[in-house]
Amino acid sequence: MAFLPVPLRDLPREINRRIRNSRAWKSFFRSGYPDNRKDQAQIVIGNVFLHLHPVKVPTNAIRITYTYCLGGISFLLFLILTITGVLLMFYYVPSVERAYNDIQALSTTVAFGQLMRNLHRWAAHGMVLSVFLHMMRVFYTGAYKPPREFNWVIGVTLLFVTFGMSYTGYLLPWDQLGIWAITIGLGFAGYTPFFGEQAKQLIFGALEINQDSLLRFYVLHVIGLPLVAAVLMSVHFWRIRRDGGISTPL
Amino acid sequence: MAEEAGSLEERKVKTLSLVRGEEAKPPPGAPIQKFMVWPYLLAIEFLAAVICTIGLLIFSVLRNAPLKELANPDMTPNPSKAPWYLVGLQELLLHMDPFLAALLLPGLAFALLAIIPYIDFETKESGRWFASPNGVKITIFSAVYTTLILVAFILVDSQIGGVPGTAGGLRQLLKTWGVPDIVGSWILPVAIMLGLSALLILIVRLRWQANLREIVIALFTGFVVVYFLTALVGFLFRGPNQALFLPWDMPHGYDPLSEF
C-alpha cells in the first residue's frame, strides 16, 4: 500500500482535491462552487452565459406567477430547434425529387431520426405558442410601458419572425399537408392589390409552389430567418438590461 | 428638529396620497427587496428548462410528426388548411373580401400591436397583472363578450343564405337580394368589426369608468380571443368545403387532429 500517497479510504477526496487544484481545472473554473455572495456575484458577472443577468433581481423576476418563464421558454425552444434542425439538415436535401424520401428515411433508416423530427416539429409549435403567450404576459402586466416601448416593438417583430420560421418549415417535408398549406399562403399573397404576381414571386419564388419555392423556403428556414431572429433576440435581451431590468410595480 | 420636519413632510405626503385615493407608497429611493441571481433565479430557470425539455421529449416519443402522401400539385385535398396559427385568417376569408381578410386585417393587427406602448404610456400601472381589480373584470368581460358574439356570428353565418353549414351565408343572402357585393364583403364586415369594438369600449367606459389602459386591455383581450377562437374553429370544426362539423364527426373519415 505504500505506493498510495494517502490511505485507501481517503483516496476519492484526495483525487478530488488534486483535480480541483490542477492547472487545467483552475483555468476552466475561476473559483470554487459559489457558496458565498462575493463568488455568486463574480460568477454571474464573469460567465458569458450568465452575464445576461444582473447580479441581483427584484422580487418580480423570481416570482413564477409573474413571468411564467415564457420568454425563457421561447429562447430554450429556439435553442432546441437550432440543435435538432442542424441534425436534420445532415439528412435532408431541398429538392422535390428527394425531400419527401429524405423525411421518410428519418423514420426508417436514420438512428433517432424520427425522434429528432418529432422534437423539431413539437418544439416549433411550442415556440409559436410560447412567444404568443409571452406577448400576452408582457401586455397584461403592463411591462411594455416606458422606457420599454421599443423592446415591445422588437418583441412584436420577433413574433412575426417566429411565424415565418414555422411557416417556411411547414413546406419542407414536401407532402400534401405542407404544399397545400403553403398554397393557401400563396393565394393570400395573390390578393395584394396591383402587385399580386410580384408578391407571389418575391415570397414564393414562383407563381405556384414548385422547386423554386422549396429552395427559397429552405434557405429562409435554415439561415435567413434564424439569423434575423438571433439578431433581434440579442437586441431584445440586451435592452431588457438597458431599460432597467424586469418590470416592477412603481 | 430637522428629523421632525422630515417626518412631518412624510406625513403630509402620506395624507395627500390618501386624499387623492392613491396607495401610500414608500418614498422614492427606498431600497426594494432584491434577490441574488445565483442561486434564486438560476435555480428557477434551470428547473423550467429541465421540465420543458423532459415534457417535450415525452411528447415526441408518444406522438409522431405528421407526414401525408407525397406532394401532388394536381390533387387538392378537401379541406386544405393553413397551419393552426394562421388558420384563423382562412376563417376570416370565408366572411369577407379576401384582401381585407388575408392582408389588411393581419397587417393592421401587427401594426396596432406594435404601437400599443405609444398609445398607452402611463407608467403608473406597469409591473402588475391586469393593472387593477377593474382590469381583471374588464379582461373577463371582454373575453366573454368576444367569445359569445364570435361564436354566434360564425353559427348564424353558416346557417342563413345558401347551403346550411357552409360559411359566408350572409354574403350569399345579400347577393340573392340584389345588394352589390361590396356591401357584404367590405362595408358590412368593417361596420360590424368597428361597431362591436366601439360597443365594447362604450360598455367598459360606462360600467367601470375604464381609463385608457383599461380600454386597451379590453381591445387586446378581444384580439387575443378572436385569434385563438378563429384558429380553433378553423382547425377543429371546419371540414370539407369549409363547412362546419363536429371534430369527431367529420365526413369521409377526415380527422383534423391528424394534421397537427
XYZ file of C-alpha atoms in Angstrom:
510
model
C 0.000 0.000 0.000
C 2.979 2.237 0.271
C 2.720 3.388 -3.312
C -0.515 5.221 -2.393
C 0.080 8.753 -1.059
C -2.900 8.519 1.301
C -4.874 5.700 2.936
C -7.320 3.996 0.575
C -10.464 5.424 2.188
C -9.181 8.981 1.680
C -8.382 8.338 -1.962
C -11.568 9.801 -3.527
C -11.196 13.002 -1.521
C -7.517 13.242 -2.477
C -8.275 12.749 -6.180
C -10.961 15.385 -5.948
C -8.558 17.796 -4.265
C -5.826 17.238 -6.835
C -8.189 17.706 -9.776
C -9.528 20.919 -8.309
C -6.037 22.208 -7.673
C -4.776 21.273 -11.122
C -3.779 23.940 -13.633
C -6.361 22.715 -16.180
C -9.268 22.819 -13.725
C -8.322 26.238 -12.416
C -8.010 27.628 -15.910
C -11.520 26.406 -16.618
C -13.281 27.307 -13.380
C -12.014 30.554 -11.923
C -13.348 29.866 -8.451
C -14.860 27.034 -6.489
C -18.571 26.442 -6.102
C -20.039 29.878 -5.369
C -21.360 29.407 -1.853
C -20.864 32.999 -0.727
C -22.229 36.284 -2.045
C -18.960 37.504 -3.467
C -18.414 34.372 -5.566
C -22.071 34.277 -6.558
C -21.840 37.823 -7.871
C -18.479 37.065 -9.505
C -19.775 34.080 -11.466
C -22.853 35.915 -12.780
C -20.664 38.784 -13.983
C -17.820 36.631 -15.246
C -19.632 33.829 -17.039
C -20.558 34.664 -20.620
C -23.836 32.759 -20.435
C -24.847 34.103 -17.042
C -23.824 37.712 -17.575
C -27.118 38.273 -19.384
C -28.414 38.603 -15.832
C -27.680 41.326 -13.324
C -26.214 40.176 -10.018
C -29.426 40.899 -8.145
C -33.009 40.956 -9.344
C -36.218 42.323 -7.813
C -38.943 40.035 -6.467
C -40.874 40.025 -9.754
C -38.022 38.273 -11.537
C -38.175 35.212 -9.307
C -41.948 35.124 -8.929
C -43.027 32.373 -11.326
C -46.598 33.678 -11.480
C -45.253 36.997 -12.794
C -43.343 35.781 -15.860
C -44.318 32.095 -16.101
C -40.807 31.793 -17.598
C -42.389 32.327 -21.034
C -39.626 34.402 -22.605
C -37.015 31.981 -21.328
C -39.016 29.009 -22.578
C -39.270 30.627 -26.033
C -35.483 31.012 -26.069
C -34.982 27.429 -24.844
C -37.222 26.147 -27.650
C -35.260 28.245 -30.158
C -32.064 26.550 -28.960
C -33.638 23.075 -29.138
C -34.877 23.906 -32.646
C -31.399 25.012 -33.679
C -29.775 21.806 -32.423
C -32.376 19.404 -33.831
C -32.528 21.479 -37.017
C -28.790 21.171 -37.618
C -29.026 17.393 -37.137
C -31.958 17.181 -39.564
C -30.005 19.163 -42.162
C -27.478 16.321 -42.418
C -30.190 14.086 -43.845
C -32.284 16.447 -45.926
C -31.886 17.760 -49.473
C -34.304 20.503 -50.528
C -35.200 19.066 -53.919
C -38.652 17.920 -54.992
C -37.168 14.568 -56.041
C -35.501 13.853 -52.713
C -37.163 15.848 -49.931
C -40.085 13.518 -49.242
C -37.919 10.395 -49.314
C -35.391 12.044 -47.015
C -38.111 12.759 -44.463
C -39.400 9.189 -44.760
C -35.879 7.861 -44.307
C -35.697 9.717 -40.974
C -38.282 7.327 -39.550
C -36.930 4.193 -41.197
C -33.157 4.246 -41.647
C -31.704 7.156 -39.632
C -30.905 6.406 -35.986
C -33.089 8.635 -33.796
C -34.221 10.381 -36.995
C -37.906 10.164 -36.136
C -37.255 11.444 -32.624
C -35.229 14.408 -33.946
C -38.000 15.251 -36.385
C -40.672 14.944 -33.679
C -38.688 17.144 -31.296
C -38.234 19.719 -34.061
C -41.921 19.711 -35.010
C -43.330 19.908 -31.484
C -40.774 22.455 -30.319
C -41.743 24.603 -33.323
C -45.440 24.529 -32.423
C -44.454 25.109 -28.810
C -42.368 28.145 -29.709
C -45.176 29.824 -31.665
C -47.418 29.290 -28.655
C -44.881 30.363 -26.027
C -43.911 33.518 -27.935
C -47.580 34.466 -28.239
C -48.217 33.732 -24.554
C -45.096 35.739 -23.664
C -46.562 38.685 -25.550
C -49.794 38.288 -23.573
C -47.874 38.186 -20.291
C -45.955 41.344 -21.148
C -49.156 43.060 -22.200
C -51.274 42.169 -19.184
C -48.538 43.119 -16.725
C -48.068 46.470 -18.458
C -44.398 45.649 -18.966
C -44.319 47.390 -22.356
C -44.624 50.863 -20.857
C -41.830 53.442 -20.970
C -38.907 53.009 -21.078
C -39.596 49.599 -22.617
C -41.675 50.725 -25.648
C -39.120 49.877 -28.274
C -38.373 46.464 -26.796
C -42.084 45.675 -27.160
C -41.847 46.626 -30.845
C -38.870 44.281 -31.245
C -40.899 41.596 -29.489
C -43.830 42.004 -31.880
C -41.362 41.742 -34.766
C -39.976 38.565 -33.214
C -43.490 37.114 -33.097
C -43.761 37.810 -36.822
C -40.365 36.211 -37.490
C -41.391 33.193 -35.387
C -44.472 32.762 -37.575
C -42.165 32.989 -40.591
C -39.719 30.386 -39.287
C -42.537 27.968 -38.523
C -44.331 28.635 -41.799
C -41.272 28.147 -44.020
C -40.569 24.857 -42.253
C -44.076 23.631 -42.981
C -43.294 23.142 -46.687
C -40.035 21.244 -46.309
C -41.378 17.644 -45.929
C -42.868 18.177 -49.402
C -46.023 16.254 -48.552
C -49.685 17.015 -49.280
C -50.053 18.766 -45.905
C -47.178 21.177 -46.496
C -47.639 22.038 -50.154
C -51.338 22.846 -49.815
C -50.957 24.818 -46.610
C -48.316 26.920 -48.360
C -50.548 27.192 -51.441
C -53.116 28.914 -49.201
C -50.445 31.461 -48.276
C -49.641 31.843 -51.969
C -53.293 32.690 -52.512
C -53.100 35.290 -49.730
C -50.124 36.960 -51.426
C -52.116 36.972 -54.667
C -54.726 39.230 -53.046
C -52.188 42.065 -52.932
C -53.771 44.839 -54.978
C -51.993 45.577 -58.285
C -48.845 43.628 -57.333
C -50.288 40.171 -56.664
C -47.958 38.340 -59.025
C -44.897 40.244 -57.871
C -45.738 39.451 -54.251
C -46.041 35.747 -55.119
C -42.696 35.836 -56.944
C -40.994 37.642 -54.086
C -42.145 35.364 -51.275
C -42.608 32.020 -53.019
C -40.155 32.339 -55.905
C -42.831 31.247 -58.374
C -46.497 31.596 -59.259
C -47.207 28.089 -57.984
C -45.441 26.029 -55.355
C -42.515 24.248 -57.040
C -38.787 23.567 -56.717
C -38.003 27.287 -56.570
C -40.399 27.769 -53.662
C -38.917 24.781 -51.831
C -35.385 26.136 -52.170
C -36.465 29.642 -51.153
C -38.300 28.388 -48.080
C -35.399 26.096 -47.176
C -32.851 28.906 -47.270
C -35.141 31.227 -45.318
C -35.870 28.463 -42.830
C -32.359 27.265 -42.068
C -30.396 30.515 -42.263
C -32.264 33.665 -43.295
C -34.952 33.923 -40.660
C -32.986 32.302 -37.793
C -30.259 34.889 -38.396
C -32.768 37.724 -38.246
C -34.298 36.179 -35.138
C -30.899 35.790 -33.471
C -30.009 39.434 -34.093
C -33.395 40.642 -32.859
C -33.169 38.378 -29.804
C -29.743 39.800 -28.929
C -31.168 43.297 -29.061
C -34.272 42.149 -27.156
C -32.236 40.651 -24.295
C -29.727 43.494 -24.231
C -32.470 46.084 -23.995
C -34.142 44.335 -21.055
C -30.995 45.182 -19.096
C -30.557 48.643 -20.604
C -34.180 49.532 -19.883
C -33.759 48.756 -16.210
C -34.276 45.008 -15.969
C -37.567 43.272 -15.425
C -40.598 45.492 -14.938
C -41.660 46.108 -11.360
C -44.583 47.934 -9.766
C -43.599 51.555 -9.313
C -35.577 69.358 14.754
C -34.655 68.532 11.206
C -35.805 64.969 11.757
C -39.152 66.143 12.992
C -39.613 68.305 9.915
C -38.763 65.321 7.731
C -41.327 63.136 9.372
C -43.874 65.930 9.107
C -43.103 66.154 5.395
C -43.528 62.421 5.093
C -46.848 62.512 6.889
C -48.002 65.283 4.571
C -47.139 63.182 1.511
C -48.930 60.208 3.017
C -52.027 62.208 3.871
C -52.108 63.806 0.432
C -51.865 60.436 -1.257
C -54.706 59.160 0.897
C -56.797 62.172 -0.036
C -56.115 61.503 -3.715
C -57.173 57.891 -3.214
C -53.725 56.583 -4.028
C -51.966 53.839 -2.223
C -49.346 55.087 0.209
C -46.010 54.331 -1.420
C -42.571 54.043 0.057
C -40.645 57.271 -0.585
C -38.587 57.233 -3.808
C -35.108 55.864 -3.358
C -36.185 53.433 -0.652
C -34.481 50.080 -1.125
C -36.696 47.452 -2.807
C -36.205 43.828 -1.942
C -33.715 42.108 -4.241
C -32.528 38.554 -4.651
C -29.220 37.123 -5.780
C -29.458 35.714 -9.316
C -27.270 32.834 -8.181
C -28.919 30.759 -6.766
C -32.518 32.047 -6.700
C -33.217 32.962 -10.349
C -30.881 30.403 -11.902
C -32.486 27.564 -9.966
C -35.898 28.536 -11.344
C -34.578 28.910 -14.887
C -32.772 25.592 -14.704
C -35.844 23.782 -13.365
C -38.089 25.347 -16.009
C -35.659 24.299 -18.754
C -35.437 20.740 -17.430
C -39.217 20.372 -17.073
C -39.878 21.757 -20.576
C -37.196 19.597 -22.161
C -38.453 16.427 -20.475
C -42.065 17.282 -21.366
C -41.088 17.870 -24.986
C -39.115 14.631 -25.068
C -42.011 12.593 -23.662
C -44.445 14.163 -26.127
C -42.049 13.455 -29.012
C -41.755 9.805 -28.001
C -45.525 9.411 -27.764
C -46.606 11.280 -30.870
C -45.031 11.336 -34.321
C -44.932 14.435 -36.504
C -47.471 14.121 -39.326
C -46.384 13.152 -42.823
C -49.024 12.831 -45.528
C -48.625 11.465 -49.049
C -46.036 12.888 -51.437
C -46.917 16.388 -52.616
C -49.170 16.340 -55.655
C -49.854 19.715 -57.284
C -52.747 18.214 -59.251
C -54.730 16.934 -56.284
C -56.103 19.486 -53.842
C -57.145 17.878 -50.549
C -60.554 18.944 -49.301
C -60.324 20.660 -46.927
C -56.805 22.054 -47.184
C -55.789 24.232 -44.292
C -53.052 26.646 -43.296
C -51.003 25.822 -40.155
C -53.008 26.274 -36.949
C -51.560 29.693 -36.094
C -52.661 31.117 -39.470
C -55.863 29.139 -39.956
C -57.806 31.990 -38.334
C -57.096 34.063 -41.448
C -58.740 31.348 -43.530
C -61.747 31.635 -41.251
C -61.884 35.397 -41.858
C -61.589 34.732 -45.584
C -64.953 32.957 -45.500
C -66.766 36.014 -44.222
C -65.311 38.984 -46.097
C -63.255 40.273 -49.014
C -60.012 38.280 -49.385
C -57.773 41.374 -49.400
C -59.402 42.579 -46.194
C -59.175 39.180 -44.510
C -55.795 37.928 -45.675
C -53.691 41.091 -45.827
C -55.311 44.222 -44.419
C -56.523 42.798 -41.084
C -53.349 40.842 -40.195
C -51.208 43.790 -41.276
C -53.318 46.142 -39.211
C -53.226 43.732 -36.253
C -49.410 43.679 -36.262
C -49.209 47.447 -36.681
C -51.663 48.074 -33.848
C -49.881 45.591 -31.582
C -46.571 47.329 -32.258
C -47.849 50.814 -31.414
C -49.595 49.880 -28.140
C -46.818 51.432 -25.985
C -47.092 54.700 -27.910
C -50.819 54.922 -27.175
C -50.787 53.763 -23.569
C -47.650 55.079 -21.885
C -48.881 55.827 -18.366
C -46.263 54.040 -16.264
C -48.197 54.083 -13.008
C -49.704 50.644 -13.548
C -46.743 48.788 -15.003
C -45.422 45.610 -13.423
C -48.781 44.481 -12.074
C -51.074 41.870 -13.626
C -54.180 43.464 -15.217
C -53.256 46.862 -13.721
C -56.170 46.996 -11.227
C -59.114 44.989 -9.838
C -61.159 46.628 -12.590
C -58.650 45.357 -15.122
C -59.414 41.760 -14.149
C -63.149 42.323 -14.504
C -62.693 44.096 -17.829
C -60.485 41.288 -19.154
C -63.033 38.628 -18.190
C -65.932 40.653 -19.564
C -64.141 41.341 -22.877
C -63.255 37.668 -23.275
C -66.844 36.511 -22.658
C -68.277 39.303 -24.841
C -65.990 38.460 -27.761
C -66.480 34.701 -27.426
C -70.274 34.860 -27.387
C -70.538 37.274 -30.303
C -67.945 35.494 -32.440
C -69.478 32.051 -31.939
C -72.953 33.444 -32.608
C -71.736 35.121 -35.827
C -69.997 32.010 -37.124
C -73.091 29.888 -36.436
C -75.525 32.402 -37.935
C -73.323 32.972 -40.990
C -73.190 29.235 -41.613
C -76.940 28.712 -41.288
C -78.504 31.502 -43.333
C -78.189 32.015 -47.057
C -77.171 29.195 -49.361
C -76.368 25.682 -48.181
C -76.660 25.265 -44.387
C -73.265 24.539 -42.874
C -71.267 26.459 -45.451
C -69.798 29.783 -44.435
C -70.405 33.164 -45.985
C -74.190 32.735 -45.827
C -74.734 36.386 -45.133
C -72.887 37.410 -48.292
C -74.837 34.929 -50.382
C -78.108 36.072 -48.871
C -77.315 39.704 -49.698
C -76.367 38.688 -53.228
C -79.710 36.964 -53.798
C -81.399 40.177 -52.647
C -79.517 42.073 -55.356
C -77.319 44.074 -52.959
C -73.928 44.964 -54.503
C -71.177 42.584 -53.342
C -69.156 45.415 -51.796
C -71.763 45.650 -49.029
C -71.405 42.023 -47.979
C -67.655 41.745 -48.466
C -66.448 45.146 -47.235
C -68.976 47.558 -45.740
C -70.843 45.140 -43.505
C -67.793 43.273 -42.094
C -65.915 46.518 -41.408
C -69.011 48.090 -39.845
C -69.577 45.029 -37.659
C -65.930 44.885 -36.503
C -65.714 48.622 -35.794
C -69.185 48.713 -34.261
C -68.541 45.819 -31.886
C -65.187 47.312 -30.825
C -66.843 50.674 -30.200
C -69.618 48.972 -28.239
C -67.029 47.172 -26.104
C -65.275 50.472 -25.351
C -68.600 52.090 -24.517
C -69.595 49.294 -22.126
C -66.312 49.308 -20.202
C -66.394 53.123 -20.055
C -69.913 53.199 -18.649
C -69.749 50.144 -16.416
C -66.200 50.516 -14.987
C -65.216 54.106 -15.924
C -62.324 52.474 -17.768
C -59.238 54.611 -18.308
C -57.049 54.403 -21.415
C -55.046 51.431 -20.098
C -58.240 49.502 -19.356
C -59.718 50.269 -22.777
C -56.533 48.956 -24.383
C -56.857 45.851 -22.172
C -60.424 45.331 -23.417
C -59.423 45.647 -27.083
C -56.302 43.481 -26.713
C -58.378 40.797 -24.980
C -60.853 40.931 -27.865
C -57.980 40.475 -30.335
C -56.498 37.517 -28.452
C -59.883 35.791 -28.177
C -60.574 36.313 -31.892
C -57.113 34.970 -32.755
C -57.407 31.774 -30.720
C -61.109 31.182 -31.361
C -60.904 31.535 -35.150
C -57.843 29.266 -35.075
C -59.775 26.711 -33.024
C -62.860 26.827 -35.250
C -60.795 26.667 -38.429
C -58.549 23.902 -37.169
C -61.079 21.624 -35.466
C -64.569 22.433 -36.745
C -64.104 23.115 -40.465
C -64.459 20.092 -42.710
C -64.799 19.535 -46.458
C -65.790 22.720 -48.361
C -65.022 24.627 -45.134
C -68.420 23.608 -43.762
C -68.964 23.357 -40.005
C -68.836 19.885 -38.416
C -68.078 18.432 -35.033
C -64.383 17.422 -34.942
C -65.211 13.741 -34.204
C -67.997 13.611 -36.767
C -66.273 14.715 -39.992
C -67.368 13.227 -43.336
C -65.080 10.966 -45.425
C -63.118 9.975 -42.341
C -61.314 13.345 -42.282
C -59.502 13.765 -38.968
C -58.407 17.352 -38.276
C -56.074 16.230 -35.491
C -54.048 14.147 -37.953
C -52.838 17.425 -39.455
C -51.409 18.739 -36.226
